[in-house]
């Protein structure tokens, strides 16, 4: 059975899904996206993702193409049609296909392109990587200045992953002015004593939906949350480190630029935060 995807109002088999070659998402990366995880056939933190989608669109002078309730219905329909128990729903909204290429935005009544598809990932929550931890290298952060908007301009993050792979590592942390901004596709944290340290929100990083939930749970668990930037050297001397994202939840980091953290195995705080996050989010899933 082929995957059923959503394209501009229609549910179609993936082979039949079509988007115009003039689509500004294709020509100019003029679009935004969200990734929502599915656990036990239910959506994790859908409200957070819908709110951030609206913010990303607003920052780029686009309107929500439909209500959050209608978006939720499409997410659920795709989960049902594709029988997803664990996996992700990818959603992308672009400024549409005005019929020619032009740097200027098309007329406001140009319909936005809305595409959603499922990614089936059995075992997503029980990931072997979470038991082993991941290694990261540092690379310069040369992305644009509005990283708070979740755009589809993902070339540099992709290149970062490839640089990490070539160096024998799992992922890269991006460094600007000597300070870690975030991971290629996740927010970055270090742990020192009872403190969880992560960069404060600004236009320099994506405002992670997982980050917001994890920091709330950390405070509830009497951890001290400190929102400030840190250096690679500080990370290498930390007790532990981790990253968060909607699709990897809380992922322990066990080495930074070749230096093992602690005993080189996932830290206690990262493991605990992963457990709390998964428990609480499963309970709240819709
Ligand atoms: N930062 C970047 C650059 C990302 O791409 C992502 C995930 N898309 C995140 C952080 C984590 O955000 P979230 O927890 O909302 O998935």
PDB file of C-alpha atoms and ligand atoms in Angstrom:
ATOM      1  CA  UNK A   1       0.000   0.000   0.000  1.00  0.00           C
ATOM      2  CA  UNK A   2       1.492   3.338  -0.915  1.00  0.00           C
ATOM      3  CA  UNK A   3       1.628   6.195   1.518  1.00  0.00           C
ATOM      4  CA  UNK A   4      -1.271   8.618   1.453  1.00  0.00           C
ATOM      5  CA  UNK A   5      -0.167  12.245   1.554  1.00  0.00           C
ATOM      6  CA  UNK A   6      -2.033  15.554   1.713  1.00  0.00           C
ATOM      7  CA  UNK A   7      -1.582  18.165  -1.026  1.00  0.00           C
ATOM      8  CA  UNK A   8      -3.688  21.327  -1.171  1.00  0.00           C
ATOM      9  CA  UNK A   9      -6.950  19.801   0.002  1.00  0.00           C
ATOM     10  CA  UNK A  10      -6.548  16.296  -1.417  1.00  0.00           C
ATOM     11  CA  UNK A  11      -5.471  12.984   0.079  1.00  0.00           C
ATOM     12  CA  UNK A  12      -3.596  11.109  -2.654  1.00  0.00           C
ATOM     13  CA  UNK A  13      -1.094   8.234  -2.974  1.00  0.00           C
ATOM     14  CA  UNK A  14       2.434   9.705  -2.849  1.00  0.00           C
ATOM     15  CA  UNK A  15       3.074   8.825  -6.525  1.00  0.00           C
ATOM     16  CA  UNK A  16       0.200  11.091  -7.555  1.00  0.00           C
ATOM     17  CA  UNK A  17       1.130  14.077  -5.383  1.00  0.00           C
ATOM     18  CA  UNK A  18       2.160  17.084  -7.477  1.00  0.00           C
ATOM     19  CA  UNK A  19       3.469  20.587  -6.749  1.00  0.00           C
ATOM     20  CA  UNK A  20       4.185  23.196  -9.445  1.00  0.00           C
ATOM     21  CA  UNK A  21       7.785  23.822 -10.600  1.00  0.00           C
ATOM     22  CA  UNK A  22       6.987  27.523  -9.978  1.00  0.00           C
ATOM     23  CA  UNK A  23       6.293  26.883  -6.318  1.00  0.00           C
ATOM     24  CA  UNK A  24       8.296  29.395  -4.254  1.00  0.00           C
ATOM     25  CA  UNK A  25       9.132  26.656  -1.796  1.00  0.00           C
ATOM     26  CA  UNK A  26      10.951  24.847  -4.619  1.00  0.00           C
ATOM     27  CA  UNK A  27      12.498  27.941  -6.255  1.00  0.00           C
ATOM     28  CA  UNK A  28      13.342  30.057  -3.192  1.00  0.00           C
ATOM     29  CA  UNK A  29      12.900  28.017  -0.011  1.00  0.00           C
ATOM     30  CA  UNK A  30      10.062  30.495   0.613  1.00  0.00           C
ATOM     31  CA  UNK A  31       8.218  28.295   3.051  1.00  0.00           C
ATOM     32  CA  UNK A  32       8.015  27.057   6.606  1.00  0.00           C
ATOM     33  CA  UNK A  33       7.541  23.652   8.149  1.00  0.00           C
ATOM     34  CA  UNK A  34       6.733  21.739  11.309  1.00  0.00           C
ATOM     35  CA  UNK A  35       7.418  18.181  12.418  1.00  0.00           C
ATOM     36  CA  UNK A  36       5.079  16.633  14.965  1.00  0.00           C
ATOM     37  CA  UNK A  37       5.782  13.235  16.495  1.00  0.00           C
ATOM     38  CA  UNK A  38       3.243  10.444  16.793  1.00  0.00           C
ATOM     39  CA  UNK A  39       3.390   8.026  19.716  1.00  0.00           C
ATOM     40  CA  UNK A  40       0.762   5.358  20.252  1.00  0.00           C
ATOM     41  CA  UNK A  41      -1.103   6.768  17.223  1.00  0.00           C
ATOM     42  CA  UNK A  42      -1.466  10.180  18.912  1.00  0.00           C
ATOM     43  CA  UNK A  43       0.093  13.578  18.271  1.00  0.00           C
ATOM     44  CA  UNK A  44       2.730  14.942  20.648  1.00  0.00           C
ATOM     45  CA  UNK A  45       2.384  18.655  21.523  1.00  0.00           C
ATOM     46  CA  UNK A  46       0.242  19.479  18.483  1.00  0.00           C
ATOM     47  CA  UNK A  47      -0.784  22.838  19.988  1.00  0.00           C
ATOM     48  CA  UNK A  48       2.835  23.940  20.363  1.00  0.00           C
ATOM     49  CA  UNK A  49       3.593  23.119  16.734  1.00  0.00           C
ATOM     50  CA  UNK A  50       0.421  24.820  15.447  1.00  0.00           C
ATOM     51  CA  UNK A  51       1.250  27.989  17.424  1.00  0.00           C
ATOM     52  CA  UNK A  52       4.832  28.084  16.149  1.00  0.00           C
ATOM     53  CA  UNK A  53       3.608  27.513  12.575  1.00  0.00           C
ATOM     54  CA  UNK A  54       1.359  30.557  12.891  1.00  0.00           C
ATOM     55  CA  UNK A  55       4.265  32.611  14.283  1.00  0.00           C
ATOM     56  CA  UNK A  56       6.641  31.540  11.479  1.00  0.00           C
ATOM     57  CA  UNK A  57       4.020  32.398   8.851  1.00  0.00           C
ATOM     58  CA  UNK A  58       3.210  35.758  10.448  1.00  0.00           C
ATOM     59  CA  UNK A  59       6.902  36.720  10.563  1.00  0.00           C
ATOM     60  CA  UNK A  60       7.043  36.089   6.793  1.00  0.00           C
ATOM     61  CA  UNK A  61       3.774  37.899   5.967  1.00  0.00           C
ATOM     62  CA  UNK A  62       1.811  34.745   5.301  1.00  0.00           C
ATOM     63  CA  UNK A  63      -1.514  33.831   6.891  1.00  0.00           C
ATOM     64  CA  UNK A  64      -2.440  30.494   8.436  1.00  0.00           C
ATOM     65  CA  UNK A  65      -3.838  28.569   5.443  1.00  0.00           C
ATOM     66  CA  UNK A  66      -6.555  27.094   7.681  1.00  0.00           C
ATOM     67  CA  UNK A  67      -7.507  26.932  11.352  1.00  0.00           C
ATOM     68  CA  UNK A  68      -5.452  24.920  13.840  1.00  0.00           C
ATOM     69  CA  UNK A  69      -8.488  22.635  14.252  1.00  0.00           C
ATOM     70  CA  UNK A  70      -8.552  21.894  10.523  1.00  0.00           C
ATOM     71  CA  UNK A  71      -4.810  21.218  10.593  1.00  0.00           C
ATOM     72  CA  UNK A  72      -5.327  18.852  13.506  1.00  0.00           C
ATOM     73  CA  UNK A  73      -8.016  16.998  11.547  1.00  0.00           C
ATOM     74  CA  UNK A  74      -5.614  16.532   8.604  1.00  0.00           C
ATOM     75  CA  UNK A  75      -2.851  15.283  10.913  1.00  0.00           C
ATOM     76  CA  UNK A  76      -5.257  12.752  12.428  1.00  0.00           C
ATOM     77  CA  UNK A  77      -6.601  11.673   9.067  1.00  0.00           C
ATOM     78  CA  UNK A  78      -3.060  10.979   7.817  1.00  0.00           C
ATOM     79  CA  UNK A  79      -2.216   9.005  10.960  1.00  0.00           C
ATOM     80  CA  UNK A  80      -5.374   6.915  10.436  1.00  0.00           C
ATOM     81  CA  UNK A  81      -5.017   6.461   6.650  1.00  0.00           C
ATOM     82  CA  UNK A  82      -1.374   5.347   7.001  1.00  0.00           C
ATOM     83  CA  UNK A  83      -1.794   3.323  10.184  1.00  0.00           C
ATOM     84  CA  UNK A  84       0.976   5.210  12.016  1.00  0.00           C
ATOM     85  CA  UNK A  85       1.667   4.078  15.572  1.00  0.00           C
ATOM     86  CA  UNK A  86       5.105   5.718  15.988  1.00  0.00           C
ATOM     87  CA  UNK A  87       6.537   8.252  13.589  1.00  0.00           C
ATOM     88  CA  UNK A  88       6.265  11.837  12.471  1.00  0.00           C
ATOM     89  CA  UNK A  89       3.998  14.123  10.485  1.00  0.00           C
ATOM     90  CA  UNK A  90       5.825  16.612   8.288  1.00  0.00           C
ATOM     91  CA  UNK A  91       3.919  19.764   7.331  1.00  0.00           C
ATOM     92  CA  UNK A  92       5.085  22.420   4.887  1.00  0.00           C
ATOM     93  CA  UNK A  93       3.445  25.679   3.874  1.00  0.00           C
ATOM     94  CA  UNK A  94       4.941  27.756   1.059  1.00  0.00           C
ATOM     95  CA  UNK A  95       4.042  31.072  -0.538  1.00  0.00           C
ATOM     96  CA  UNK A  96       2.515  29.184  -3.428  1.00  0.00           C
ATOM     97  CA  UNK A  97       3.089  29.049  -7.164  1.00  0.00           C
ATOM     98  CA  UNK A  98       2.443  32.410  -8.859  1.00  0.00           C
ATOM     99  CA  UNK A  99       3.195  30.981 -12.322  1.00  0.00           C
ATOM    100  CA  UNK A 100       6.570  32.647 -12.883  1.00  0.00           C
ATOM    101  CA  UNK A 101       9.769  33.361 -10.973  1.00  0.00           C
ATOM    102  CA  UNK A 102      10.042  36.767  -9.330  1.00  0.00           C
ATOM    103  CA  UNK A 103      11.895  37.970  -6.231  1.00  0.00           C
ATOM    104  CA  UNK A 104       8.921  40.129  -5.263  1.00  0.00           C
ATOM    105  CA  UNK A 105       6.209  38.322  -3.312  1.00  0.00           C
ATOM    106  CA  UNK A 106       3.221  37.307  -5.462  1.00  0.00           C
ATOM    107  CA  UNK A 107      -0.196  38.944  -4.963  1.00  0.00           C
ATOM    108  CA  UNK A 108      -1.645  38.225  -1.541  1.00  0.00           C
ATOM    109  CA  UNK A 109      -4.487  36.158  -2.975  1.00  0.00           C
ATOM    110  CA  UNK A 110      -2.015  33.594  -4.382  1.00  0.00           C
ATOM    111  CA  UNK A 111      -3.006  30.362  -2.599  1.00  0.00           C
ATOM    112  CA  UNK A 112      -0.393  29.013  -0.229  1.00  0.00           C
ATOM    113  CA  UNK A 113       0.838  25.474  -0.924  1.00  0.00           C
ATOM    114  CA  UNK A 114       0.068  23.083   1.928  1.00  0.00           C
ATOM    115  CA  UNK A 115       1.670  19.639   1.980  1.00  0.00           C
ATOM    116  CA  UNK A 116       1.675  17.052   4.761  1.00  0.00           C
ATOM    117  CA  UNK A 117       3.072  13.532   4.834  1.00  0.00           C
ATOM    118  CA  UNK A 118       3.735  10.822   7.384  1.00  0.00           C
ATOM    119  CA  UNK A 119       7.053   9.189   8.245  1.00  0.00           C
ATOM    120  CA  UNK A 120       6.551   5.767   9.761  1.00  0.00           C
ATOM    121  CA  UNK A 121       9.218   5.127  12.456  1.00  0.00           C
ATOM    122  CA  UNK A 122       8.418   2.083  14.553  1.00  0.00           C
ATOM    123  CA  UNK A 123      10.587   2.140  17.685  1.00  0.00           C
ATOM    124  CA  UNK A 124      10.990   5.943  17.594  1.00  0.00           C
ATOM    125  CA  UNK A 125      10.709   6.274  21.381  1.00  0.00           C
ATOM    126  CA  UNK A 126      12.888   3.237  22.093  1.00  0.00           C
ATOM    127  CA  UNK A 127      15.826   4.498  20.061  1.00  0.00           C
ATOM    128  CA  UNK A 128      19.188   2.682  20.445  1.00  0.00           C
ATOM    129  CA  UNK A 129      20.941   6.068  20.041  1.00  0.00           C
ATOM    130  CA  UNK A 130      19.303   7.299  23.252  1.00  0.00           C
ATOM    131  CA  UNK A 131      20.886   4.408  25.166  1.00  0.00           C
ATOM    132  CA  UNK A 132      24.327   4.984  23.678  1.00  0.00           C
ATOM    133  CA  UNK A 133      24.297   8.757  23.345  1.00  0.00           C
ATOM    134  CA  UNK A 134      25.546  10.739  20.362  1.00  0.00           C
ATOM    135  CA  UNK A 135      28.815  12.506  19.545  1.00  0.00           C
ATOM    136  CA  UNK A 136      28.901  16.059  18.232  1.00  0.00           C
ATOM    137  CA  UNK A 137      31.517  18.227  16.549  1.00  0.00           C
ATOM    138  CA  UNK A 138      31.475  22.020  16.425  1.00  0.00           C
ATOM    139  CA  UNK A 139      31.179  24.005  13.197  1.00  0.00           C
ATOM    140  CA  UNK A 140      30.737  27.737  12.561  1.00  0.00           C
ATOM    141  CA  UNK A 141      27.140  28.979  12.525  1.00  0.00           C
ATOM    142  CA  UNK A 142      26.869  30.764   9.170  1.00  0.00           C
ATOM    143  CA  UNK A 143      23.061  30.674   8.890  1.00  0.00           C
ATOM    144  CA  UNK A 144      20.906  33.771   8.354  1.00  0.00           C
ATOM    145  CA  UNK A 145      19.795  35.996  11.238  1.00  0.00           C
ATOM    146  CA  UNK A 146      16.202  34.771  11.649  1.00  0.00           C
ATOM    147  CA  UNK A 147      16.706  31.238  12.929  1.00  0.00           C
ATOM    148  CA  UNK A 148      13.610  31.697  15.089  1.00  0.00           C
ATOM    149  CA  UNK A 149      11.532  31.246  11.916  1.00  0.00           C
ATOM    150  CA  UNK A 150      11.254  27.584  10.959  1.00  0.00           C
ATOM    151  CA  UNK A 151      11.976  27.973   7.247  1.00  0.00           C
ATOM    152  CA  UNK A 152      12.787  25.235   4.759  1.00  0.00           C
ATOM    153  CA  UNK A 153      16.244  26.756   4.111  1.00  0.00           C
ATOM    154  CA  UNK A 154      18.016  23.694   5.450  1.00  0.00           C
ATOM    155  CA  UNK A 155      21.086  23.511   3.213  1.00  0.00           C
ATOM    156  CA  UNK A 156      23.612  24.534   5.868  1.00  0.00           C
ATOM    157  CA  UNK A 157      22.154  22.256   8.559  1.00  0.00           C
ATOM    158  CA  UNK A 158      22.341  19.415   5.987  1.00  0.00           C
ATOM    159  CA  UNK A 159      25.954  20.297   5.242  1.00  0.00           C
ATOM    160  CA  UNK A 160      26.608  20.329   8.988  1.00  0.00           C
ATOM    161  CA  UNK A 161      25.291  16.789   9.346  1.00  0.00           C
ATOM    162  CA  UNK A 162      27.532  15.684   6.478  1.00  0.00           C
ATOM    163  CA  UNK A 163      30.595  17.370   8.038  1.00  0.00           C
ATOM    164  CA  UNK A 164      29.775  15.511  11.267  1.00  0.00           C
ATOM    165  CA  UNK A 165      29.454  12.195   9.416  1.00  0.00           C
ATOM    166  CA  UNK A 166      32.764  12.757   7.631  1.00  0.00           C
ATOM    167  CA  UNK A 167      34.402  13.432  11.000  1.00  0.00           C
ATOM    168  CA  UNK A 168      32.940  10.171  12.352  1.00  0.00           C
ATOM    169  CA  UNK A 169      30.469  12.006  14.612  1.00  0.00           C
ATOM    170  CA  UNK A 170      26.668  11.961  14.753  1.00  0.00           C
ATOM    171  CA  UNK A 171      25.800  15.645  14.617  1.00  0.00           C
ATOM    172  CA  UNK A 172      27.173  19.173  14.772  1.00  0.00           C
ATOM    173  CA  UNK A 173      26.762  22.053  17.206  1.00  0.00           C
ATOM    174  CA  UNK A 174      26.842  25.502  15.633  1.00  0.00           C
ATOM    175  CA  UNK A 175      29.120  28.143  17.124  1.00  0.00           C
ATOM    176  CA  UNK A 176      28.846  31.906  16.678  1.00  0.00           C
ATOM    177  CA  UNK A 177      31.132  34.455  18.387  1.00  0.00           C
ATOM    178  CA  UNK A 178      32.632  31.603  20.384  1.00  0.00           C
ATOM    179  CA  UNK A 179      29.261  30.496  21.776  1.00  0.00           C
ATOM    180  CA  UNK A 180      27.071  27.509  20.908  1.00  0.00           C
ATOM    181  CA  UNK A 181      23.785  28.550  19.314  1.00  0.00           C
ATOM    182  CA  UNK A 182      22.118  25.138  18.795  1.00  0.00           C
ATOM    183  CA  UNK A 183      22.477  21.818  16.972  1.00  0.00           C
ATOM    184  CA  UNK A 184      21.854  21.387  13.228  1.00  0.00           C
ATOM    185  CA  UNK A 185      18.280  20.282  13.986  1.00  0.00           C
ATOM    186  CA  UNK A 186      17.959  20.483  17.760  1.00  0.00           C
ATOM    187  CA  UNK A 187      18.482  22.683  20.807  1.00  0.00           C
ATOM    188  CA  UNK A 188      21.669  22.148  22.835  1.00  0.00           C
ATOM    189  CA  UNK A 189      22.108  21.819  26.620  1.00  0.00           C
ATOM    190  CA  UNK A 190      24.846  21.134  29.140  1.00  0.00           C
ATOM    191  CA  UNK A 191      24.436  19.979  32.732  1.00  0.00           C
ATOM    192  CA  UNK A 192      26.673  21.124  35.580  1.00  0.00           C
ATOM    193  CA  UNK A 193      25.711  20.024  39.090  1.00  0.00           C
ATOM    194  CA  UNK A 194      22.001  20.793  39.547  1.00  0.00           C
ATOM    195  CA  UNK A 195      21.992  23.253  36.621  1.00  0.00           C
ATOM    196  CA  UNK A 196      20.655  22.687  33.128  1.00  0.00           C
ATOM    197  CA  UNK A 197      22.203  25.359  30.913  1.00  0.00           C
ATOM    198  CA  UNK A 198      20.823  26.248  27.455  1.00  0.00           C
ATOM    199  CA  UNK A 199      20.988  29.342  25.291  1.00  0.00           C
ATOM    200  CA  UNK A 200      18.249  31.920  25.880  1.00  0.00           C
ATOM    201  CA  UNK A 201      15.548  32.490  23.237  1.00  0.00           C
ATOM    202  CA  UNK A 202      16.245  35.147  20.588  1.00  0.00           C
ATOM    203  CA  UNK A 203      16.376  35.347  16.799  1.00  0.00           C
ATOM    204  CA  UNK A 204      19.621  33.342  16.988  1.00  0.00           C
ATOM    205  CA  UNK A 205      17.929  29.967  17.594  1.00  0.00           C
ATOM    206  CA  UNK A 206      14.757  28.099  16.841  1.00  0.00           C
ATOM    207  CA  UNK A 207      12.328  28.270  19.753  1.00  0.00           C
ATOM    208  CA  UNK A 208      12.091  24.519  20.184  1.00  0.00           C
ATOM    209  CA  UNK A 209       8.718  23.117  21.159  1.00  0.00           C
ATOM    210  CA  UNK A 210      10.516  20.258  22.902  1.00  0.00           C
ATOM    211  CA  UNK A 211      12.790  22.789  24.625  1.00  0.00           C
ATOM    212  CA  UNK A 212       9.796  24.582  26.170  1.00  0.00           C
ATOM    213  CA  UNK A 213       8.332  21.330  27.508  1.00  0.00           C
ATOM    214  CA  UNK A 214      11.663  19.960  28.790  1.00  0.00           C
ATOM    215  CA  UNK A 215      12.525  23.189  30.629  1.00  0.00           C
ATOM    216  CA  UNK A 216       9.083  23.182  32.283  1.00  0.00           C
ATOM    217  CA  UNK A 217       9.511  19.561  33.402  1.00  0.00           C
ATOM    218  CA  UNK A 218      13.070  20.280  34.586  1.00  0.00           C
ATOM    219  CA  UNK A 219      11.858  23.152  36.795  1.00  0.00           C
ATOM    220  CA  UNK A 220       9.062  20.956  38.152  1.00  0.00           C
ATOM    221  CA  UNK A 221      11.699  18.319  38.998  1.00  0.00           C
ATOM    222  CA  UNK A 222      13.598  20.971  41.060  1.00  0.00           C
ATOM    223  CA  UNK A 223      16.428  21.312  38.556  1.00  0.00           C
ATOM    224  CA  UNK A 224      17.806  24.817  38.152  1.00  0.00           C
ATOM    225  CA  UNK A 225      17.352  26.044  34.571  1.00  0.00           C
ATOM    226  CA  UNK A 226      19.852  28.673  33.425  1.00  0.00           C
ATOM    227  CA  UNK A 227      19.167  30.251  30.038  1.00  0.00           C
ATOM    228  CA  UNK A 228      22.521  31.573  28.819  1.00  0.00           C
ATOM    229  CA  UNK A 229      25.010  30.777  26.061  1.00  0.00           C
ATOM    230  CA  UNK A 230      27.968  28.452  26.671  1.00  0.00           C
ATOM    231  CA  UNK A 231      31.246  27.686  24.904  1.00  0.00           C
ATOM    232  CA  UNK A 232      32.498  24.388  23.476  1.00  0.00           C
ATOM    233  CA  UNK A 233      35.202  24.336  26.190  1.00  0.00           C
ATOM    234  CA  UNK A 234      32.540  24.668  28.894  1.00  0.00           C
ATOM    235  CA  UNK A 235      30.562  21.845  27.274  1.00  0.00           C
ATOM    236  CA  UNK A 236      33.647  19.628  27.244  1.00  0.00           C
ATOM    237  CA  UNK A 237      33.997  20.155  30.987  1.00  0.00           C
ATOM    238  CA  UNK A 238      30.300  19.712  31.767  1.00  0.00           C
ATOM    239  CA  UNK A 239      28.961  16.705  33.712  1.00  0.00           C
ATOM    240  CA  UNK A 240      26.747  15.838  30.768  1.00  0.00           C
ATOM    241  CA  UNK A 241      25.017  17.255  27.724  1.00  0.00           C
ATOM    242  CA  UNK A 242      21.965  16.599  25.590  1.00  0.00           C
ATOM    243  CA  UNK A 243      19.909  17.886  22.674  1.00  0.00           C
ATOM    244  CA  UNK A 244      16.147  18.102  22.203  1.00  0.00           C
ATOM    245  CA  UNK A 245      13.873  17.999  19.165  1.00  0.00           C
ATOM    246  CA  UNK A 246      10.362  16.854  18.345  1.00  0.00           C
ATOM    247  CA  UNK A 247      11.599  13.700  16.624  1.00  0.00           C
ATOM    248  CA  UNK A 248      14.459  12.698  18.952  1.00  0.00           C
ATOM    249  CA  UNK A 249      12.883  13.949  22.227  1.00  0.00           C
ATOM    250  CA  UNK A 250      15.802  14.212  24.691  1.00  0.00           C
ATOM    251  CA  UNK A 251      18.999  12.746  23.225  1.00  0.00           C
ATOM    252  CA  UNK A 252      22.117  12.410  25.409  1.00  0.00           C
ATOM    253  CA  UNK A 253      25.392  13.801  24.017  1.00  0.00           C
ATOM    254  CA  UNK A 254      28.435  11.832  25.173  1.00  0.00           C
ATOM    255  CA  UNK A 255      31.267  13.608  23.384  1.00  0.00           C
ATOM    256  CA  UNK A 256      31.971  17.112  22.092  1.00  0.00           C
ATOM    257  CA  UNK A 257      34.766  17.638  19.536  1.00  0.00           C
ATOM    258  CA  UNK A 258      36.292  14.315  20.559  1.00  0.00           C
ATOM    259  CA  UNK A 259      36.285  14.975  24.336  1.00  0.00           C
ATOM    260  CA  UNK A 260      34.207  12.433  26.270  1.00  0.00           C
ATOM    261  CA  UNK A 261      31.800  13.921  28.830  1.00  0.00           C
ATOM    262  CA  UNK A 262      31.903  12.264  32.246  1.00  0.00           C
ATOM    263  CA  UNK A 263      32.448   8.544  31.711  1.00  0.00           C
ATOM    264  CA  UNK A 264      31.364   8.777  28.062  1.00  0.00           C
ATOM    265  CA  UNK A 265      27.913   7.259  28.639  1.00  0.00           C
ATOM    266  CA  UNK A 266      24.532   9.050  28.732  1.00  0.00           C
ATOM    267  CA  UNK A 267      24.174  11.216  31.824  1.00  0.00           C
ATOM    268  CA  UNK A 268      21.661  10.698  34.612  1.00  0.00           C
ATOM    269  CA  UNK A 269      19.874  14.029  34.055  1.00  0.00           C
ATOM    270  CA  UNK A 270      19.487  13.473  30.297  1.00  0.00           C
ATOM    271  CA  UNK A 271      18.125   9.970  30.843  1.00  0.00           C
ATOM    272  CA  UNK A 272      15.711  11.208  33.523  1.00  0.00           C
ATOM    273  CA  UNK A 273      14.517  14.165  31.411  1.00  0.00           C
ATOM    274  CA  UNK A 274      13.921  11.817  28.471  1.00  0.00           C
ATOM    275  CA  UNK A 275      11.849   9.536  30.672  1.00  0.00           C
ATOM    276  CA  UNK A 276       9.786  12.385  32.163  1.00  0.00           C
ATOM    277  CA  UNK A 277       9.296  14.016  28.754  1.00  0.00           C
ATOM    278  CA  UNK A 278       8.086  10.797  27.113  1.00  0.00           C
ATOM    279  CA  UNK A 279       5.789   9.909  30.049  1.00  0.00           C
ATOM    280  CA  UNK A 280       4.200  13.343  30.304  1.00  0.00           C
ATOM    281  CA  UNK A 281       3.856  13.894  26.565  1.00  0.00           C
ATOM    282  CA  UNK A 282       2.287  10.478  25.997  1.00  0.00           C
ATOM    283  CA  UNK A 283      -0.278  11.361  28.675  1.00  0.00           C
ATOM    284  CA  UNK A 284      -1.055  14.693  27.021  1.00  0.00           C
ATOM    285  CA  UNK A 285      -1.016  13.361  23.397  1.00  0.00           C
ATOM    286  CA  UNK A 286      -4.138  13.996  21.327  1.00  0.00           C
TER     287      UNK A 286
HETATM  288  N1  LIG B   1      16.768  23.946  16.391  1.00  0.00           N
HETATM  289  C1  LIG B   1      16.755  23.672  15.079  1.00  0.00           C
HETATM  290  C2  LIG B   1      17.706  24.389  14.175  1.00  0.00           C
HETATM  291  C3  LIG B   1      15.858  22.713  14.569  1.00  0.00           C
HETATM  292  O1  LIG B   1      15.844  22.440  13.249  1.00  0.00           O
HETATM  293  C4  LIG B   1      14.994  22.025  15.467  1.00  0.00           C
HETATM  294  C5  LIG B   1      14.038  20.970  14.993  1.00  0.00           C
HETATM  295  N2  LIG B   1      13.434  21.237  13.794  1.00  0.00           N
HETATM  296  C6  LIG B   1      15.051  22.353  16.832  1.00  0.00           C
HETATM  297  C7  LIG B   1      15.946  23.322  17.254  1.00  0.00           C
HETATM  298  C8  LIG B   1      14.159  21.677  17.832  1.00  0.00           C
HETATM  299  O2  LIG B   1      12.850  22.166  17.742  1.00  0.00           O
HETATM  300  P1  LIG B   1      11.600  21.253  18.164  1.00  0.00           P
HETATM  301  O3  LIG B   1      11.845  20.829  19.575  1.00  0.00           O
HETATM  302  O4  LIG B   1      10.450  22.160  18.047  1.00  0.00           O
HETATM  303  O5  LIG B   1      11.585  20.103  17.217  1.00  0.00           O
END
